[in-house]
């Protein structure tokens, strides 16, 4: 939401307009499309720790999965 808020504010929209846009469209679509798919995911990376940490986490997860499969 922070990136979107900055973009809308730079285009001259008020904070209230930006917030309403988020509540009406973005959150609705997120709840409709993103949240239901989380139940099918083996791993979820939220991106808050940076790209290198996410890549490291995936690498460890893959290596662990391969070890379980070969034993």
Short mmCIF file of the N, C-alpha and C atoms (twelve columns), coordinates in Angstrom:
data_MODEL
# 
_entry.id   MODEL 
# 
loop_
_atom_site.group_PDB 
_atom_site.id 
_atom_site.type_symbol 
_atom_site.label_atom_id 
_atom_site.label_alt_id 
_atom_site.label_comp_id 
_atom_site.label_asym_id 
_atom_site.label_seq_id 
_atom_site.Cartn_x 
_atom_site.Cartn_y 
_atom_site.Cartn_z 
_atom_site.pdbx_PDB_model_num 
ATOM 1   N N  . UNK A 1  0.819   -1.191  0.000  1 
ATOM 2   C CA . UNK A 1  0.000   0.000   0.000  1 
ATOM 3   C C  . UNK A 1  0.864   1.256   0.000  1 
ATOM 4   N N  . UNK A 2  2.037   1.185   0.578  1 
ATOM 5   C CA . UNK A 2  2.885   2.374   0.665  1 
ATOM 6   C C  . UNK A 2  3.300   2.852   -0.721 1 
ATOM 7   N N  . UNK A 3  3.696   1.930   -1.581 1 
ATOM 8   C CA . UNK A 3  4.102   2.308   -2.943 1 
ATOM 9   C C  . UNK A 3  2.949   2.947   -3.688 1 
ATOM 10  N N  . UNK A 4  1.779   2.331   -3.593 1 
ATOM 11  C CA . UNK A 4  0.596   2.855   -4.271 1 
ATOM 12  C C  . UNK A 4  0.204   4.218   -3.712 1 
ATOM 13  N N  . UNK A 5  0.281   4.379   -2.406 1 
ATOM 14  C CA . UNK A 5  -0.066  5.659   -1.788 1 
ATOM 15  C C  . UNK A 5  0.857   6.763   -2.291 1 
ATOM 16  N N  . UNK A 6  2.149   6.473   -2.329 1 
ATOM 17  C CA . UNK A 6  3.103   7.458   -2.834 1 
ATOM 18  C C  . UNK A 6  2.826   7.850   -4.265 1 
ATOM 19  N N  . UNK A 7  2.480   6.877   -5.092 1 
ATOM 20  C CA . UNK A 7  2.195   7.159   -6.498 1 
ATOM 21  C C  . UNK A 7  0.969   8.056   -6.630 1 
ATOM 22  N N  . UNK A 8  -0.112  7.719   -5.929 1 
ATOM 23  C CA . UNK A 8  -1.331  8.516   -6.011 1 
ATOM 24  C C  . UNK A 8  -1.116  9.928   -5.468 1 
ATOM 25  N N  . UNK A 9  -0.393  10.044  -4.366 1 
ATOM 26  C CA . UNK A 9  -0.138  11.366  -3.803 1 
ATOM 27  C C  . UNK A 9  0.702   12.215  -4.759 1 
ATOM 28  N N  . UNK A 10 1.658   11.588  -5.454 1 
ATOM 29  C CA . UNK A 10 2.481   12.331  -6.408 1 
ATOM 30  C C  . UNK A 10 1.675   12.789  -7.623 1 
ATOM 31  N N  . UNK A 11 0.558   12.137  -7.891 1 
ATOM 32  C CA . UNK A 11 -0.304  12.512  -9.012 1 
ATOM 33  C C  . UNK A 11 -1.371  13.530  -8.608 1 
ATOM 34  N N  . UNK A 12 -1.340  13.955  -7.348 1 
ATOM 35  C CA . UNK A 12 -2.261  15.002  -6.913 1 
ATOM 36  C C  . UNK A 12 -3.504  14.514  -6.200 1 
ATOM 37  N N  . UNK A 13 -3.625  13.219  -5.986 1 
ATOM 38  C CA . UNK A 13 -4.770  12.704  -5.245 1 
ATOM 39  C C  . UNK A 13 -4.586  12.984  -3.764 1 
ATOM 40  N N  . UNK A 14 -5.668  13.171  -3.065 1 
ATOM 41  C CA . UNK A 14 -5.582  13.380  -1.621 1 
ATOM 42  C C  . UNK A 14 -5.350  12.045  -0.919 1 
ATOM 43  N N  . UNK A 15 -4.951  12.116  0.327  1 
ATOM 44  C CA . UNK A 15 -4.757  10.893  1.110  1 
ATOM 45  C C  . UNK A 15 -6.073  10.132  1.244  1 
ATOM 46  N N  . UNK A 16 -7.169  10.859  1.423  1 
ATOM 47  C CA . UNK A 16 -8.481  10.220  1.553  1 
ATOM 48  C C  . UNK A 16 -8.866  9.491   0.259  1 
ATOM 49  N N  . UNK A 17 -8.610  10.120  -0.902 1 
ATOM 50  C CA . UNK A 17 -8.901  9.471   -2.187 1 
ATOM 51  C C  . UNK A 17 -8.051  8.222   -2.379 1 
ATOM 52  N N  . UNK A 18 -6.801  8.311   -2.002 1 
ATOM 53  C CA . UNK A 18 -5.891  7.178   -2.123 1 
ATOM 54  C C  . UNK A 18 -6.335  6.029   -1.232 1 
ATOM 55  N N  . UNK A 19 -6.693  6.340   -0.006 1 
ATOM 56  C CA . UNK A 19 -7.157  5.315   0.924  1 
ATOM 57  C C  . UNK A 19 -8.432  4.663   0.419  1 
ATOM 58  N N  . UNK A 20 -9.351  5.449   -0.094 1 
ATOM 59  C CA . UNK A 20 -10.606 4.906   -0.610 1 
ATOM 60  C C  . UNK A 20 -10.362 4.009   -1.820 1 
ATOM 61  N N  . UNK A 21 -9.448  4.404   -2.683 1 
ATOM 62  C CA . UNK A 21 -9.088  3.579   -3.851 1 
ATOM 63  C C  . UNK A 21 -8.570  2.218   -3.391 1 
ATOM 64  N N  . UNK A 22 -7.708  2.238   -2.401 1 
ATOM 65  C CA . UNK A 22 -7.167  0.987   -1.872 1 
ATOM 66  C C  . UNK A 22 -8.279  0.112   -1.307 1 
ATOM 67  N N  . UNK A 23 -9.113  0.699   -0.476 1 
ATOM 68  C CA . UNK A 23 -10.171 -0.081  0.167  1 
ATOM 69  C C  . UNK A 23 -11.171 -0.628  -0.841 1 
ATOM 70  N N  . UNK A 24 -11.470 0.147   -1.869 1 
ATOM 71  C CA . UNK A 24 -12.470 -0.276  -2.853 1 
ATOM 72  C C  . UNK A 24 -11.942 -1.314  -3.833 1 
ATOM 73  N N  . UNK A 25 -10.715 -1.175  -4.270 1 
ATOM 74  C CA . UNK A 25 -10.221 -2.020  -5.357 1 
ATOM 75  C C  . UNK A 25 -9.133  -3.004  -4.944 1 
ATOM 76  N N  . UNK A 26 -8.075  -2.493  -4.403 1 
ATOM 77  C CA . UNK A 26 -6.901  -3.323  -4.164 1 
ATOM 78  C C  . UNK A 26 -7.181  -4.387  -3.113 1 
ATOM 79  N N  . UNK A 27 -7.667  -3.980  -1.970 1 
ATOM 80  C CA . UNK A 27 -7.911  -4.960  -0.905 1 
ATOM 81  C C  . UNK A 27 -8.964  -5.971  -1.332 1 
ATOM 82  N N  . UNK A 28 -9.984  -5.525  -2.048 1 
ATOM 83  C CA . UNK A 28 -11.025 -6.429  -2.527 1 
ATOM 84  C C  . UNK A 28 -10.430 -7.507  -3.419 1 
ATOM 85  N N  . UNK A 29 -9.593  -7.124  -4.372 1 
ATOM 86  C CA . UNK A 29 -8.973  -8.094  -5.289 1 
ATOM 87  C C  . UNK A 29 -7.976  -8.993  -4.553 1 
ATOM 88  N N  . UNK A 30 -7.265  -8.425  -3.616 1 
ATOM 89  C CA . UNK A 30 -6.333  -9.226  -2.820 1 
ATOM 90  C C  . UNK A 30 -7.095  -10.313 -2.071 1 
ATOM 91  N N  . UNK A 31 -8.174  -9.928  -1.419 1 
ATOM 92  C CA . UNK A 31 -8.978  -10.898 -0.669 1 
ATOM 93  C C  . UNK A 31 -9.608  -11.937 -1.592 1 
ATOM 94  N N  . UNK A 32 -9.936  -11.535 -2.809 1 
ATOM 95  C CA . UNK A 32 -10.590 -12.441 -3.755 1 
ATOM 96  C C  . UNK A 32 -9.611  -13.413 -4.418 1 
ATOM 97  N N  . UNK A 33 -8.419  -12.934 -4.762 1 
ATOM 98  C CA . UNK A 33 -7.502  -13.756 -5.547 1 
ATOM 99  C C  . UNK A 33 -6.265  -14.253 -4.794 1 
ATOM 100 N N  . UNK A 34 -5.691  -13.443 -3.944 1 
ATOM 101 C CA . UNK A 34 -4.432  -13.814 -3.299 1 
ATOM 102 C C  . UNK A 34 -4.656  -14.696 -2.070 1 
ATOM 103 N N  . UNK A 35 -5.501  -14.251 -1.177 1 
ATOM 104 C CA . UNK A 35 -5.693  -14.982 0.078  1 
ATOM 105 C C  . UNK A 35 -6.118  -16.438 -0.123 1 
ATOM 106 N N  . UNK A 36 -7.068  -16.736 -1.017 1 
ATOM 107 C CA . UNK A 36 -7.463  -18.147 -1.182 1 
ATOM 108 C C  . UNK A 36 -6.330  -19.046 -1.681 1 
ATOM 109 N N  . UNK A 37 -5.392  -18.504 -2.445 1 
ATOM 110 C CA . UNK A 37 -4.314  -19.334 -2.984 1 
ATOM 111 C C  . UNK A 37 -3.264  -19.667 -1.929 1 
ATOM 112 N N  . UNK A 38 -3.227  -18.932 -0.845 1 
ATOM 113 C CA . UNK A 38 -2.244  -19.212 0.204  1 
ATOM 114 C C  . UNK A 38 -2.430  -20.596 0.799  1 
ATOM 115 N N  . UNK A 39 -3.638  -21.104 0.776  1 
ATOM 116 C CA . UNK A 39 -3.910  -22.436 1.327  1 
ATOM 117 C C  . UNK A 39 -3.228  -23.526 0.518  1 
ATOM 118 N N  . UNK A 40 -2.890  -23.251 -0.739 1 
ATOM 119 C CA . UNK A 40 -2.263  -24.239 -1.623 1 
ATOM 120 C C  . UNK A 40 -0.745  -24.099 -1.680 1 
ATOM 121 N N  . UNK A 41 -0.197  -23.077 -1.031 1 
ATOM 122 C CA . UNK A 41 1.238   -22.800 -1.127 1 
ATOM 123 C C  . UNK A 41 2.032   -23.660 -0.154 1 
ATOM 124 N N  . UNK A 42 3.194   -24.095 -0.593 1 
ATOM 125 C CA . UNK A 42 4.116   -24.805 0.283  1 
ATOM 126 C C  . UNK A 42 4.940   -23.817 1.102  1 
ATOM 127 N N  . UNK A 43 5.190   -22.651 0.515  1 
ATOM 128 C CA . UNK A 43 5.996   -21.637 1.185  1 
ATOM 129 C C  . UNK A 43 5.509   -20.263 0.723  1 
ATOM 130 N N  . UNK A 44 5.500   -19.309 1.636  1 
ATOM 131 C CA . UNK A 44 5.089   -17.937 1.321  1 
ATOM 132 C C  . UNK A 44 6.188   -17.004 1.808  1 
ATOM 133 N N  . UNK A 45 6.648   -16.140 0.918  1 
ATOM 134 C CA . UNK A 45 7.667   -15.155 1.259  1 
ATOM 135 C C  . UNK A 45 7.033   -13.782 1.117  1 
ATOM 136 N N  . UNK A 46 7.010   -13.025 2.185  1 
ATOM 137 C CA . UNK A 46 6.326   -11.736 2.149  1 
ATOM 138 C C  . UNK A 46 7.190   -10.595 1.637  1 
ATOM 139 N N  . UNK A 47 8.464   -10.804 1.468  1 
ATOM 140 C CA . UNK A 47 9.322   -9.781  0.889  1 
ATOM 141 C C  . UNK A 47 9.797   -8.715  1.854  1 
ATOM 142 N N  . UNK A 48 9.498   -8.843  3.119  1 
ATOM 143 C CA . UNK A 48 9.878   -7.794  4.064  1 
ATOM 144 C C  . UNK A 48 11.352  -7.838  4.450  1 
ATOM 145 N N  . UNK A 49 12.036  -8.923  4.149  1 
ATOM 146 C CA . UNK A 49 13.451  -9.036  4.522  1 
ATOM 147 C C  . UNK A 49 14.396  -8.825  3.347  1 
ATOM 148 N N  . UNK A 50 13.902  -8.514  2.200  1 
ATOM 149 C CA . UNK A 50 14.753  -8.275  1.035  1 
ATOM 150 C C  . UNK A 50 14.861  -9.509  0.160  1 
ATOM 151 N N  . UNK A 51 15.292  -9.321  -1.081 1 
ATOM 152 C CA . UNK A 51 15.316  -10.424 -2.042 1 
ATOM 153 C C  . UNK A 51 16.332  -11.514 -1.718 1 
ATOM 154 N N  . UNK A 52 17.460  -11.154 -1.123 1 
ATOM 155 C CA . UNK A 52 18.494  -12.163 -0.847 1 
ATOM 156 C C  . UNK A 52 18.029  -13.156 0.210  1 
ATOM 157 N N  . UNK A 53 17.335  -12.681 1.217  1 
ATOM 158 C CA . UNK A 53 16.846  -13.565 2.274  1 
ATOM 159 C C  . UNK A 53 15.781  -14.506 1.708  1 
ATOM 160 N N  . UNK A 54 14.918  -14.003 0.840  1 
ATOM 161 C CA . UNK A 54 13.896  -14.846 0.225  1 
ATOM 162 C C  . UNK A 54 14.503  -15.932 -0.641 1 
ATOM 163 N N  . UNK A 55 15.519  -15.573 -1.424 1 
ATOM 164 C CA . UNK A 55 16.207  -16.559 -2.272 1 
ATOM 165 C C  . UNK A 55 16.898  -17.612 -1.410 1 
ATOM 166 N N  . UNK A 56 17.509  -17.170 -0.318 1 
ATOM 167 C CA . UNK A 56 18.172  -18.103 0.593  1 
ATOM 168 C C  . UNK A 56 17.155  -19.067 1.212  1 
ATOM 169 N N  . UNK A 57 16.018  -18.553 1.607  1 
ATOM 170 C CA . UNK A 57 14.973  -19.383 2.194  1 
ATOM 171 C C  . UNK A 57 14.486  -20.436 1.200  1 
ATOM 172 N N  . UNK A 58 14.290  -20.045 -0.044 1 
ATOM 173 C CA . UNK A 58 13.848  -20.996 -1.067 1 
ATOM 174 C C  . UNK A 58 14.916  -22.055 -1.316 1 
ATOM 175 N N  . UNK A 59 16.175  -21.645 -1.364 1 
ATOM 176 C CA . UNK A 59 17.272  -22.591 -1.573 1 
ATOM 177 C C  . UNK A 59 17.305  -23.631 -0.459 1 
ATOM 178 N N  . UNK A 60 17.202  -23.195 0.774  1 
ATOM 179 C CA . UNK A 60 17.221  -24.119 1.908  1 
ATOM 180 C C  . UNK A 60 16.024  -25.055 1.840  1 
ATOM 181 N N  . UNK A 61 14.863  -24.516 1.495  1 
ATOM 182 C CA . UNK A 61 13.640  -25.324 1.412  1 
ATOM 183 C C  . UNK A 61 13.779  -26.394 0.326  1 
ATOM 184 N N  . UNK A 62 14.326  -26.015 -0.845 1 
ATOM 185 C CA . UNK A 62 14.514  -26.985 -1.934 1 
ATOM 186 C C  . UNK A 62 15.508  -28.061 -1.516 1 
ATOM 187 N N  . UNK A 63 16.627  -27.661 -0.931 1 
ATOM 188 C CA . UNK A 63 17.619  -28.644 -0.499 1 
ATOM 189 C C  . UNK A 63 17.036  -29.606 0.522  1 
ATOM 190 N N  . UNK A 64 16.266  -29.095 1.456  1 
ATOM 191 C CA . UNK A 64 15.616  -29.939 2.457  1 
ATOM 192 C C  . UNK A 64 14.629  -30.898 1.805  1 
ATOM 193 N N  . UNK A 65 13.850  -30.393 0.846  1 
ATOM 194 C CA . UNK A 65 12.882  -31.240 0.159  1 
ATOM 195 C C  . UNK A 65 13.573  -32.348 -0.624 1 
ATOM 196 N N  . UNK A 66 14.702  -32.032 -1.269 1 
ATOM 197 C CA . UNK A 66 15.451  -33.045 -2.024 1 
ATOM 198 C C  . UNK A 66 16.032  -34.101 -1.098 1 
ATOM 199 N N  . UNK A 67 16.498  -33.702 0.074  1 
ATOM 200 C CA . UNK A 67 17.042  -34.669 1.031  1 
ATOM 201 C C  . UNK A 67 15.961  -35.605 1.524  1 
ATOM 202 N N  . UNK A 68 14.775  -35.084 1.757  1 
ATOM 203 C CA . UNK A 68 13.674  -35.930 2.204  1 
ATOM 204 C C  . UNK A 68 13.264  -36.933 1.123  1 
ATOM 205 N N  . UNK A 69 13.331  -36.485 -0.132 1 
ATOM 206 C CA . UNK A 69 12.939  -37.353 -1.236 1 
ATOM 207 C C  . UNK A 69 13.942  -38.434 -1.569 1 
ATOM 208 N N  . UNK A 70 15.197  -38.218 -1.236 1 
ATOM 209 C CA . UNK A 70 16.230  -39.200 -1.595 1 
ATOM 210 C C  . UNK A 70 16.476  -40.213 -0.480 1 
ATOM 211 N N  . UNK A 71 15.845  -40.027 0.643  1 
ATOM 212 C CA . UNK A 71 16.127  -40.917 1.762  1 
ATOM 213 C C  . UNK A 71 15.176  -42.014 1.826  1 
# 
